[in-house]
Short mmCIF file of C-alpha atoms (C1' of nucleotides) in Angstrom, two decimals:
data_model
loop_
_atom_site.label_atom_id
_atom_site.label_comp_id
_atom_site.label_asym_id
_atom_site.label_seq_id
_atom_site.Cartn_x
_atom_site.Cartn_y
_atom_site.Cartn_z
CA UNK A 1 -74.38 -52.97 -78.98
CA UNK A 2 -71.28 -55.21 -79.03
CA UNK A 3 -69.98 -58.32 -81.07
CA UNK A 4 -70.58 -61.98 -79.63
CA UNK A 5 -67.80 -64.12 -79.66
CA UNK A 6 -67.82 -66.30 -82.63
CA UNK A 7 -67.40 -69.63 -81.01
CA UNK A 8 -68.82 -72.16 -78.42
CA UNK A 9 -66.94 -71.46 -74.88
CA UNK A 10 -68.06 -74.93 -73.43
CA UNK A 11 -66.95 -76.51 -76.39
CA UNK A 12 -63.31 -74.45 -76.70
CA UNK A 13 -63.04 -76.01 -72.82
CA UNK A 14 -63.68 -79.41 -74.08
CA UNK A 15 -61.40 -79.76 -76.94
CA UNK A 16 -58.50 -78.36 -74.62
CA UNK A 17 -59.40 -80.40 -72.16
CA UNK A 18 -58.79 -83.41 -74.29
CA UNK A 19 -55.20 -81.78 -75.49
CA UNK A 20 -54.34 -81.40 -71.84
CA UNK A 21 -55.23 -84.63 -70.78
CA UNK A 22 -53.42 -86.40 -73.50
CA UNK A 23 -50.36 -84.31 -73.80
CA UNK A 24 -49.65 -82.79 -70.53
CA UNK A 25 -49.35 -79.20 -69.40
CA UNK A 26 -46.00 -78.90 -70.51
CA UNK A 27 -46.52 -81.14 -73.14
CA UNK A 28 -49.52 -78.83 -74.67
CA UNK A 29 -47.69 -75.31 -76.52
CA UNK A 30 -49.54 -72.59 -77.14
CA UNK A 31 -49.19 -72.83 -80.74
CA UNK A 32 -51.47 -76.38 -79.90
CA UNK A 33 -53.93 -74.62 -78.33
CA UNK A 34 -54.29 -72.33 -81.46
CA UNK A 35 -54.57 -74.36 -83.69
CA UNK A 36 -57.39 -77.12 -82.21
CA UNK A 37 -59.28 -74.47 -80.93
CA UNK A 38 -58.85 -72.36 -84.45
CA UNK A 39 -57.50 -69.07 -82.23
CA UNK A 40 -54.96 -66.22 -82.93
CA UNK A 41 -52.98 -65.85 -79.42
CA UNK A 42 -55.33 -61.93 -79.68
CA UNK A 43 -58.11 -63.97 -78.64
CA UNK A 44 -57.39 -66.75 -76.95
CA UNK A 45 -56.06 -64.42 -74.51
CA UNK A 46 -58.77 -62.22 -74.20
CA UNK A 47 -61.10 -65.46 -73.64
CA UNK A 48 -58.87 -67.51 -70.91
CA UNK A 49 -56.90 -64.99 -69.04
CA UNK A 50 -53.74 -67.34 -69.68
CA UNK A 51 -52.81 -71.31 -70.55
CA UNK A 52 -52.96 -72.05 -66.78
CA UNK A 53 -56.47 -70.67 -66.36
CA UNK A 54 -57.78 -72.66 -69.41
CA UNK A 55 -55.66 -75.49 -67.96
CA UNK A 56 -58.06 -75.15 -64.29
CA UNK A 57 -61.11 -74.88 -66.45
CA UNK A 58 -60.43 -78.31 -68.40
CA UNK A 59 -59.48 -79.75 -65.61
CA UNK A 60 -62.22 -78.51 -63.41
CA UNK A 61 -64.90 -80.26 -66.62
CA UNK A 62 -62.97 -83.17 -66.38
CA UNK A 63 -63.34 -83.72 -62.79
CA UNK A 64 -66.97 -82.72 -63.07
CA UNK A 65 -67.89 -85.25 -65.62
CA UNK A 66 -66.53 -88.00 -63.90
CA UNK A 67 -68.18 -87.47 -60.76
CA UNK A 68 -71.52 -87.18 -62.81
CA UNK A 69 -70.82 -90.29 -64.64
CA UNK A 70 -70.52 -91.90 -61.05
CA UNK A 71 -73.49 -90.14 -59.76
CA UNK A 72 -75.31 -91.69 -62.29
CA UNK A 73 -74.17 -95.24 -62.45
CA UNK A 74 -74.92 -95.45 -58.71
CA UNK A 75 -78.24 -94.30 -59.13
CA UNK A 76 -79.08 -96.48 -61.57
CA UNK A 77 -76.98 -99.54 -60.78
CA UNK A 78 -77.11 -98.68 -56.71
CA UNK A 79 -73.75 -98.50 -54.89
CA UNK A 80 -71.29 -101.38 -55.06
CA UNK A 81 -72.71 -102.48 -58.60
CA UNK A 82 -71.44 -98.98 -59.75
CA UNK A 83 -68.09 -98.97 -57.59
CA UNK A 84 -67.69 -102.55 -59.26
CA UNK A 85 -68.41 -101.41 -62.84
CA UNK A 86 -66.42 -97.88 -62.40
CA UNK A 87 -63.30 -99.11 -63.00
CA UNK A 88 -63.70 -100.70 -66.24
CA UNK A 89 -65.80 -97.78 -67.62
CA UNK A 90 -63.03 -95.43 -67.17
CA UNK A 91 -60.57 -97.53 -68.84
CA UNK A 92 -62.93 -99.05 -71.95
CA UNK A 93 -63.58 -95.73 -73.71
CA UNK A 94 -61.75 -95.71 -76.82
CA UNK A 95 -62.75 -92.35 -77.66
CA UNK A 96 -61.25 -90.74 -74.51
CA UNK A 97 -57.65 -88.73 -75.30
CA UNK A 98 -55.90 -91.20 -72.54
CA UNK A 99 -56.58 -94.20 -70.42
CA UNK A 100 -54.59 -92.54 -67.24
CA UNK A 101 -56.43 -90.19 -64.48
CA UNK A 102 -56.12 -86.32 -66.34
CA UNK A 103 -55.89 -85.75 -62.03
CA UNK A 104 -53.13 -87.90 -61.64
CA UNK A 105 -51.49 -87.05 -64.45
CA UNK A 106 -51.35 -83.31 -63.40
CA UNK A 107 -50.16 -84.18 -59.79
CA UNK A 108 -46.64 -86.64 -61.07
CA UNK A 109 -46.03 -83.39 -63.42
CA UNK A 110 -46.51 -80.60 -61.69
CA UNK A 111 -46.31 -81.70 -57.66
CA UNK A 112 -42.43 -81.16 -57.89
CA UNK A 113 -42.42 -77.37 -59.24
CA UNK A 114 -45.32 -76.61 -56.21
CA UNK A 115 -47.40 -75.42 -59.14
CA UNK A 116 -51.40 -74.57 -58.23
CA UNK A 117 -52.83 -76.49 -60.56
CA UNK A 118 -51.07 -80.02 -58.66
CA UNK A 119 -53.19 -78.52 -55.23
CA UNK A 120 -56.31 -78.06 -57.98
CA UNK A 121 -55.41 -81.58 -58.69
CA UNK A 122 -55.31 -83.16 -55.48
CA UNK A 123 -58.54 -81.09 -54.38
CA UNK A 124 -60.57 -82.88 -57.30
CA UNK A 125 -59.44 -86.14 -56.23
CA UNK A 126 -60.01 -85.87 -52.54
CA UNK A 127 -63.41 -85.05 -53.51
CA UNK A 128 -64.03 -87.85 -56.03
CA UNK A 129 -62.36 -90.38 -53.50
CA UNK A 130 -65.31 -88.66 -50.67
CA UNK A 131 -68.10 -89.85 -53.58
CA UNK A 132 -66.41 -92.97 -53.21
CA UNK A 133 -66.42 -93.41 -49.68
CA UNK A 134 -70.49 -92.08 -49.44
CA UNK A 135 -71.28 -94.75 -51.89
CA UNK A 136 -69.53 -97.46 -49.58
CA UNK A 137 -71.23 -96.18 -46.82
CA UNK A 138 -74.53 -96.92 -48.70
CA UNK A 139 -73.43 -100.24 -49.91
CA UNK A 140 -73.17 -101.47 -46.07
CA UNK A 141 -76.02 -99.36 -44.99
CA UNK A 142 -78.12 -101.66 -48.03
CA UNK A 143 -76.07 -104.59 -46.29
CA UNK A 144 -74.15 -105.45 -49.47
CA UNK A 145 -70.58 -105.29 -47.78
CA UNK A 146 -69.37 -105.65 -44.04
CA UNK A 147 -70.07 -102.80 -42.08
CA UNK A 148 -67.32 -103.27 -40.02
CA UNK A 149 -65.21 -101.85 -42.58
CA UNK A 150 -64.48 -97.89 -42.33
CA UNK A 151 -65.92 -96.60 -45.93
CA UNK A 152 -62.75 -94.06 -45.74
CA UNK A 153 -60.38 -96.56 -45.66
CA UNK A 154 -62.37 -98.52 -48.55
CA UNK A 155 -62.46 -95.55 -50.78
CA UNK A 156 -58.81 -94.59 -50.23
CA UNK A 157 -57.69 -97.78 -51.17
CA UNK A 158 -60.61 -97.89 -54.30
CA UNK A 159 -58.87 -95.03 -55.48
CA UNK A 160 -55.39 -96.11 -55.27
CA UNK A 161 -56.65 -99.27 -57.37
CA UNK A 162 -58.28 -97.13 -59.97
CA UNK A 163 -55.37 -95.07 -60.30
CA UNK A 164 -53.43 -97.56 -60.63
CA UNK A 165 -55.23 -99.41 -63.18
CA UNK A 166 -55.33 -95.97 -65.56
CA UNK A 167 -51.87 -96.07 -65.33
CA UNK A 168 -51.41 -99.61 -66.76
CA UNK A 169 -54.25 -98.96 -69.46
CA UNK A 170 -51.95 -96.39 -70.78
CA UNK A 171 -49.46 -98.67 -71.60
CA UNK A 172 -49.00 -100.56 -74.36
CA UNK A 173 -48.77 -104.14 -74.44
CA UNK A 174 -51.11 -104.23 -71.13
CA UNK A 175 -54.36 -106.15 -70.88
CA UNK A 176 -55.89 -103.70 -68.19
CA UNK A 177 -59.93 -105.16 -68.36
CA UNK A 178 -57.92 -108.69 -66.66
CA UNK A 179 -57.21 -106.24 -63.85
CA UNK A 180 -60.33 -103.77 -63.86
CA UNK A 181 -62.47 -107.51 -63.78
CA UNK A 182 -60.35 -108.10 -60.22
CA UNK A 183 -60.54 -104.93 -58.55
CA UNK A 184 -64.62 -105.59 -59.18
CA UNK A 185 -64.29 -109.16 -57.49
CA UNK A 186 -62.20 -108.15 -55.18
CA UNK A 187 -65.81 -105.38 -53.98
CA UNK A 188 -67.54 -108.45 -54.52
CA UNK A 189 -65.96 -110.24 -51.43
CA UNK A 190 -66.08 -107.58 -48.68
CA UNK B 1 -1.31 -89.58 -72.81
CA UNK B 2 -5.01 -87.45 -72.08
CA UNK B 3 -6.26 -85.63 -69.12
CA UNK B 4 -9.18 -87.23 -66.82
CA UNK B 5 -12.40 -86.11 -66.34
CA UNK B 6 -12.63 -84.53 -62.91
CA UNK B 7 -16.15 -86.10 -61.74
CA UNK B 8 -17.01 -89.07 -61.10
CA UNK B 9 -19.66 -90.60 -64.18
CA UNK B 10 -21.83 -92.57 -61.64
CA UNK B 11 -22.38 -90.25 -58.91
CA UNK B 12 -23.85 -87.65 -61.95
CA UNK B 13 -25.78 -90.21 -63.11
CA UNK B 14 -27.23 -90.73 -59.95
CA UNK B 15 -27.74 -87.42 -59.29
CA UNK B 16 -29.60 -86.94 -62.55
CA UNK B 17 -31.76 -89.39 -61.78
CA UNK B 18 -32.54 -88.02 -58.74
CA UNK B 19 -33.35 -84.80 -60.76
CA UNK B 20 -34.89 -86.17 -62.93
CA UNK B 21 -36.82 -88.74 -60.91
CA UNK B 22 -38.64 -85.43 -59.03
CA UNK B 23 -39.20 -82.99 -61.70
CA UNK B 24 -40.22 -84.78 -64.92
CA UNK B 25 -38.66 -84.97 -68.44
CA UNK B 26 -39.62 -81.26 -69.25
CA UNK B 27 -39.58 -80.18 -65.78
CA UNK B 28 -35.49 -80.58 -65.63
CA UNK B 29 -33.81 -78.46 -68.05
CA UNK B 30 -29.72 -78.17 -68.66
CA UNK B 31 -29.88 -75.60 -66.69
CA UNK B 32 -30.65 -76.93 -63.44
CA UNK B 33 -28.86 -80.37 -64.81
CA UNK B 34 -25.81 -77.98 -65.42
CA UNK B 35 -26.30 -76.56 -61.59
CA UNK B 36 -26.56 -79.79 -59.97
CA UNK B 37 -24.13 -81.46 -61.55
CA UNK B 38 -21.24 -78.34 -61.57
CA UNK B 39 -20.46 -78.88 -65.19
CA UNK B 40 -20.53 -76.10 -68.35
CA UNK B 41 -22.78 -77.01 -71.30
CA UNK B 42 -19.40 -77.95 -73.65
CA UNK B 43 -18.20 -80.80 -70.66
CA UNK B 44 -22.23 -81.86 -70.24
CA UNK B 45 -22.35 -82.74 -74.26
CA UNK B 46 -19.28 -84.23 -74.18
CA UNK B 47 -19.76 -86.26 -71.62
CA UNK B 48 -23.48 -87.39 -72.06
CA UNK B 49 -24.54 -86.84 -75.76
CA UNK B 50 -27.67 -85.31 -74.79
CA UNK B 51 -30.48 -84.57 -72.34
CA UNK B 52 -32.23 -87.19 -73.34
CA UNK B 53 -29.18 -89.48 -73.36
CA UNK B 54 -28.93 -88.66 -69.64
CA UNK B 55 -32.19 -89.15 -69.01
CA UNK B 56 -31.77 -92.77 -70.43
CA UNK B 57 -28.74 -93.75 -68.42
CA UNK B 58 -30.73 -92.61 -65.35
CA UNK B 59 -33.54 -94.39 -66.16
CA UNK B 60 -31.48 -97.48 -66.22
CA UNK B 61 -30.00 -96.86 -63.09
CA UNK B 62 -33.16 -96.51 -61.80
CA UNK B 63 -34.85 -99.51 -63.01
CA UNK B 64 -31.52 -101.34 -61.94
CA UNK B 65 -31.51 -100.10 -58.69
CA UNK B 66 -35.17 -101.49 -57.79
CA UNK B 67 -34.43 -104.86 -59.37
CA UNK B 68 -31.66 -105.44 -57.08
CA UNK B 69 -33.42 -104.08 -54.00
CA UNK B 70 -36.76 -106.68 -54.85
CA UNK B 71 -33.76 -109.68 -55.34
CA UNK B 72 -31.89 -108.71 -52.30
CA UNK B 73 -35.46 -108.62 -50.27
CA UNK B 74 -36.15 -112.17 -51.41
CA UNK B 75 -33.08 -113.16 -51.02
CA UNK B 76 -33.45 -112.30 -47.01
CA UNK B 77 -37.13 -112.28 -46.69
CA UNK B 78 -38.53 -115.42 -49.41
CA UNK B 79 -40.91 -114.86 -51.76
CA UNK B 80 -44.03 -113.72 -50.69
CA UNK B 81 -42.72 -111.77 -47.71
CA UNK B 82 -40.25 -109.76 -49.68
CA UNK B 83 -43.77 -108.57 -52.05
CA UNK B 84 -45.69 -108.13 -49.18
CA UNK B 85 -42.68 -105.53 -47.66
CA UNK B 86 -41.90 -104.30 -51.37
CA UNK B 87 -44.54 -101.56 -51.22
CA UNK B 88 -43.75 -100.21 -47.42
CA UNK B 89 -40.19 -100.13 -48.65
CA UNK B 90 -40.89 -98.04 -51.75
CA UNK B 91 -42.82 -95.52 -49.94
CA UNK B 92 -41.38 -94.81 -46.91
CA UNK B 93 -37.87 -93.95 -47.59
CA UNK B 94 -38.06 -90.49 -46.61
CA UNK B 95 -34.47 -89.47 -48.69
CA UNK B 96 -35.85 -90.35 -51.95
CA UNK B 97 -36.77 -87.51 -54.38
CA UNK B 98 -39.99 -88.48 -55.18
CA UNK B 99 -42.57 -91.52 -53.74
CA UNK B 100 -44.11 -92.04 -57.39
CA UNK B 101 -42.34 -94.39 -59.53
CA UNK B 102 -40.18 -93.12 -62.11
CA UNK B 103 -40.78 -95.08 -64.81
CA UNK B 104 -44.88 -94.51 -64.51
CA UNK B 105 -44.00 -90.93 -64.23
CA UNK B 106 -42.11 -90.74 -67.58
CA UNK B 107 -44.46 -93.02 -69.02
CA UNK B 108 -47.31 -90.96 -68.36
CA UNK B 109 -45.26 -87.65 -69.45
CA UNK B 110 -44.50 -88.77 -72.52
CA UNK B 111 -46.35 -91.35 -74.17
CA UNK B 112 -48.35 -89.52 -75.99
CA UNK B 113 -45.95 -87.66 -77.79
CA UNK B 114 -44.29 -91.56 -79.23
CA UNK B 115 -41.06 -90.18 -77.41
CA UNK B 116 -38.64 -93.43 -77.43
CA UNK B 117 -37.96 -92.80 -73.43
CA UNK B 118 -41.70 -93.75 -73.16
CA UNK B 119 -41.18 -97.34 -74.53
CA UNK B 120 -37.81 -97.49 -72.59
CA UNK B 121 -40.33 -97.00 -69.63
CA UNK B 122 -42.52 -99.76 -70.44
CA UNK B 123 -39.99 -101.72 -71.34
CA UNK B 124 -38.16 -101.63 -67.66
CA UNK B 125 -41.44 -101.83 -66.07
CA UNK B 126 -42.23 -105.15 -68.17
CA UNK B 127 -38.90 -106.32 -66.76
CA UNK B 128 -39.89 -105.32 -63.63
CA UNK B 129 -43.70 -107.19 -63.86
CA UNK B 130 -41.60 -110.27 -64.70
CA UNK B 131 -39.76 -111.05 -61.80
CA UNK B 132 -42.90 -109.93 -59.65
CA UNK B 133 -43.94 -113.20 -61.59
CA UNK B 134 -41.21 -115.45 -60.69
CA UNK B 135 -41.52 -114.61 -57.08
CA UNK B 136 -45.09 -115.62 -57.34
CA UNK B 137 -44.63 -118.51 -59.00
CA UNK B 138 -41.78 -119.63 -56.32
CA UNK B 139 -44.48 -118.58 -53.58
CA UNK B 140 -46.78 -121.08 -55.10
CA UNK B 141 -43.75 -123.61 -54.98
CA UNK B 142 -43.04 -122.95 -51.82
CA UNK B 143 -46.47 -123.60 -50.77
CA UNK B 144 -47.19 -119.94 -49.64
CA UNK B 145 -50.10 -119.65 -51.98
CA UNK B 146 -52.48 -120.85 -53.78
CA UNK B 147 -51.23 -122.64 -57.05
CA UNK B 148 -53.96 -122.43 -59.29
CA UNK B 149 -53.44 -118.70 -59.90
CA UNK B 150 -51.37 -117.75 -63.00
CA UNK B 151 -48.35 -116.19 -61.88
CA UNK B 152 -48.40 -113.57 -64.98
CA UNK B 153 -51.82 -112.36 -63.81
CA UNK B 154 -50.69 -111.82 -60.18
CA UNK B 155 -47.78 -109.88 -61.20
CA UNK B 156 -49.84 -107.05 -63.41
CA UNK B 157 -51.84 -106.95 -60.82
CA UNK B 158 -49.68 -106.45 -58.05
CA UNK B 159 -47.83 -103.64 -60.07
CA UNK B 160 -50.51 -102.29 -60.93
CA UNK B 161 -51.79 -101.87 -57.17
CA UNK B 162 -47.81 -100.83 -56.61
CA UNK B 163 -47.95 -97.96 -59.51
CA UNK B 164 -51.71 -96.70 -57.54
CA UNK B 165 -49.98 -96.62 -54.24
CA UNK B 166 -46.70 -94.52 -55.19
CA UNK B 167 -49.34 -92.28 -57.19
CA UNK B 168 -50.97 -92.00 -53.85
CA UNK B 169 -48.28 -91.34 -51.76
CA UNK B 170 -47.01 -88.51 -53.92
CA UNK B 171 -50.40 -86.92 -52.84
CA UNK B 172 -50.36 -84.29 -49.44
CA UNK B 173 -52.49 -85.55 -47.15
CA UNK B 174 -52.82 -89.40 -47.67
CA UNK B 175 -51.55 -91.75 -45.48
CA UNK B 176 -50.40 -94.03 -48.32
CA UNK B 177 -48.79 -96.29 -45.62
CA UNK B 178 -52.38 -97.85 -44.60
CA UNK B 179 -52.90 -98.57 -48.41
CA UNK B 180 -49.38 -100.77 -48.29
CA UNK B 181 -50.18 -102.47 -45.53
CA UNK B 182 -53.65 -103.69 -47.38
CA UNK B 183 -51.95 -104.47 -50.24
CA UNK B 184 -49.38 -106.58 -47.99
CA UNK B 185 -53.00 -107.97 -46.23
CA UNK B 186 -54.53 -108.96 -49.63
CA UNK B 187 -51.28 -110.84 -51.09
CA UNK B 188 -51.72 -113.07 -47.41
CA UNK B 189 -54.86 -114.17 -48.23
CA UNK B 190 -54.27 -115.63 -52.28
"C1'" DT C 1 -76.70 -45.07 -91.92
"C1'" DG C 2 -73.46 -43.89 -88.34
"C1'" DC C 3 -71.57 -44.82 -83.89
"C1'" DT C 4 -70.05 -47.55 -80.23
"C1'" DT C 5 -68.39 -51.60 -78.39
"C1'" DT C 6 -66.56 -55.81 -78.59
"C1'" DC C 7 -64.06 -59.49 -80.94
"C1'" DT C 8 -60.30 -60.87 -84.15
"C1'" DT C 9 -55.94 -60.57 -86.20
"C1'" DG C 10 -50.95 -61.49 -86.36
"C1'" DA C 11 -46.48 -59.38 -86.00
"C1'" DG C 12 -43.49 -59.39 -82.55
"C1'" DC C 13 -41.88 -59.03 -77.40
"C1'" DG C 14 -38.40 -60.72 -73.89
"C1'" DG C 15 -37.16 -64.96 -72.15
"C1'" DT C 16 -35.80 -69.73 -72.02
"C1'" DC C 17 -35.00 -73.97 -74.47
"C1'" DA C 18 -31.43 -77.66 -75.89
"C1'" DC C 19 -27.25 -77.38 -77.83
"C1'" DT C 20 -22.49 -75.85 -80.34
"C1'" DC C 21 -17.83 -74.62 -80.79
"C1'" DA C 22 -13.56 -72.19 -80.66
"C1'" DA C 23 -10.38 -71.12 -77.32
"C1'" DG C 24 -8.02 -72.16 -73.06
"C1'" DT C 25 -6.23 -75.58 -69.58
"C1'" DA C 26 -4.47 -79.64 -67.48
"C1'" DT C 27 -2.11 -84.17 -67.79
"C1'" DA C 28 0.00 -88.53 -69.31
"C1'" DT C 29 3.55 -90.01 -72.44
"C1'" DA C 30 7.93 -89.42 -75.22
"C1'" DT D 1 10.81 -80.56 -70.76
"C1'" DA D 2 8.05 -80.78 -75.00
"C1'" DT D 3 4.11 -82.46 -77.18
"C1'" DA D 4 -0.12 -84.67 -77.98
"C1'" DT D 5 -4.53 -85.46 -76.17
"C1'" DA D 6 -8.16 -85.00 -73.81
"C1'" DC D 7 -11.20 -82.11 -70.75
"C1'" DT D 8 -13.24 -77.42 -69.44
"C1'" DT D 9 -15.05 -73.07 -70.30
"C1'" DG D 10 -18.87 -69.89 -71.48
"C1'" DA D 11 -20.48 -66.82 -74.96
"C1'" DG D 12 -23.53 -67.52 -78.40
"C1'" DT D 13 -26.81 -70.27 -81.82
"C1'" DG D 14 -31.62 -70.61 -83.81
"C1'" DA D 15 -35.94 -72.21 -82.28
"C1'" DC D 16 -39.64 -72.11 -79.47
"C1'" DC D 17 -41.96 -70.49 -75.15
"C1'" DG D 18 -46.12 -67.84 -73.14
"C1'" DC D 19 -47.90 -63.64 -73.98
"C1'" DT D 20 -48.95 -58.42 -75.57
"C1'" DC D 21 -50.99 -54.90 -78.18
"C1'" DA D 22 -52.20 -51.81 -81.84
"C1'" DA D 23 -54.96 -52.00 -85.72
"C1'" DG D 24 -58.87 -53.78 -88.30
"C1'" DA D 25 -63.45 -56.15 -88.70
"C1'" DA D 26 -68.07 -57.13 -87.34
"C1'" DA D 27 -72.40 -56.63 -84.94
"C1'" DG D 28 -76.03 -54.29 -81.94
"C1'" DC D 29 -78.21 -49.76 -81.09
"C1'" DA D 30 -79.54 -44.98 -82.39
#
DNA sequence: TGCTTTCTTGAGCGGTCACTCAAGTATATA
DNA sequence: TATATACTTGAGTGACCGCTCAAGAAAGCA
């Protein structure tokens, strides 16, 4: 009986997700929103509830595509092949909106003002950096790296590295592959 | 012949930065600037120009501020020890408004918007990257490490590890301190 | 075709933003 | 003490913020 919804909700998610990620949650207006996802406020509002809740959506697609993108590299490169090649993935992609972590980017911002969305944040990246640590636990269970070593420990420190790589790719003037290439060799010699 | 202004300049400076340093470029606005620093708009604008002005001068102070704590570390410490205790240092003072770095943090904010505090960022982290480079390089005179590595390259490196860390340590729940001490571990072994 | 139900539109809400400025106040010099 | 010269005050500026809602348009069902 009713009217659908002339427009592609995945898609709407997308595009704001990219907004977000480049310009920020405080950095993204409203008036942004409208007009990259082609939206009076009348609707936008009856589709998202409010710019926070579209903000947890994007972010929640962003975190899930990055732990599919790891999910698959490791199956089809096995463990420490993907944790090596991760890191230069996430920073070659000229098409992405930024170089940085969307994650991270969300936490500096928003941690301060004990905002939900810097928990969300934090949540998404505990759970990426516990893919992390299951993949080093595979990569000494296949004998590729000491097993001595706790895979925790590995993947808190892999994450701290990858972070901190993002954060150099977004700046200009930065040659970040030079420093993606040694976090790999540095997997390489554990 | 004139009256004097009844603050002192430096100690609202620093407690700008301090602001600032926490809560972001959008996340301070006059208002709270106005609260912490017990001044009406009229004396602000006279006094500082701007927000962004502010922002600027704190900023430097900032930027300043870790220069001479890195110099007066090797100073005490040498070389290499003083970047092996840089990253403890910068995470564990407890009194400091924020564990992330400043400059990443306003980097991140506003980069994408081409906002001229963004390049002042880079530009005092560049500053910054160089003298990690001279302490390298006097490591490698010294002896401490191994002088076939390029100086430059160890210096994005390490800052880039440093940026990851104070990313992590702004996290709840992360015990960023076991992360410094690797980093500390790995600059032992070069 | 007519009715119901949803989606779309866009003017406009109260609030906050960075900032201004005219008036008042304090102080160093003449 | 008188005057010139800042500094301080705070109400008020227009612009933008996230968001609301009443009215109109479109599509599925009878």
């Amino acid at each position: 009986m009713p009217r659908k919804p002339n427009y592609d909700r995945n898609e709407l998610i997308d595009r704001s997700r990219d907004l977000f990620w480049r310009r920020g949650w405080a950095g993204t207006s409203l008036k942004d929103l409208e007009a990259v996802l082609q939206m009076k406020p009348g609707s936008f509002y009856a589709a998202f509830g409010s710019k926070d809740a579209l903000f947890k959506l994007a972010m929640e697609k962003y975190a899930m595509d990055g732990l599919e993108r790891l999910k698959q590299m490791a199956e089809k490169l096995g463990p420490i092949k993907a944790l090596q090649r991760f890191p230069m993935m996430a920073i070659e992609n000229e098409d992405a909106p930024a170089k940085a972590c969307m994650l991270s980017k969300t936490l500096l911002e928003l941690q301060a003002h004990n905002h939900p969305l810097a928990k969300e944040a934090n949540l998404h990246l505990l759970r990426m950096e516990s893919h992390f640590a299951e993949l080093f636990e595979q990569a000494q269970a296949f004998g590729e790296i000491d097993s001595d070593l706790d895979p925790q420990v590995l993947a808190r420190r892999y994450q701290s590295d990858l972070l901190g790589l993002r954060v150099s790719a977004e700046r200009e003037g930065i040659d970040a592959t030079a420093i993606a290439t040694e976090i790999a060799d540095s997997l390489a010699r554990l």
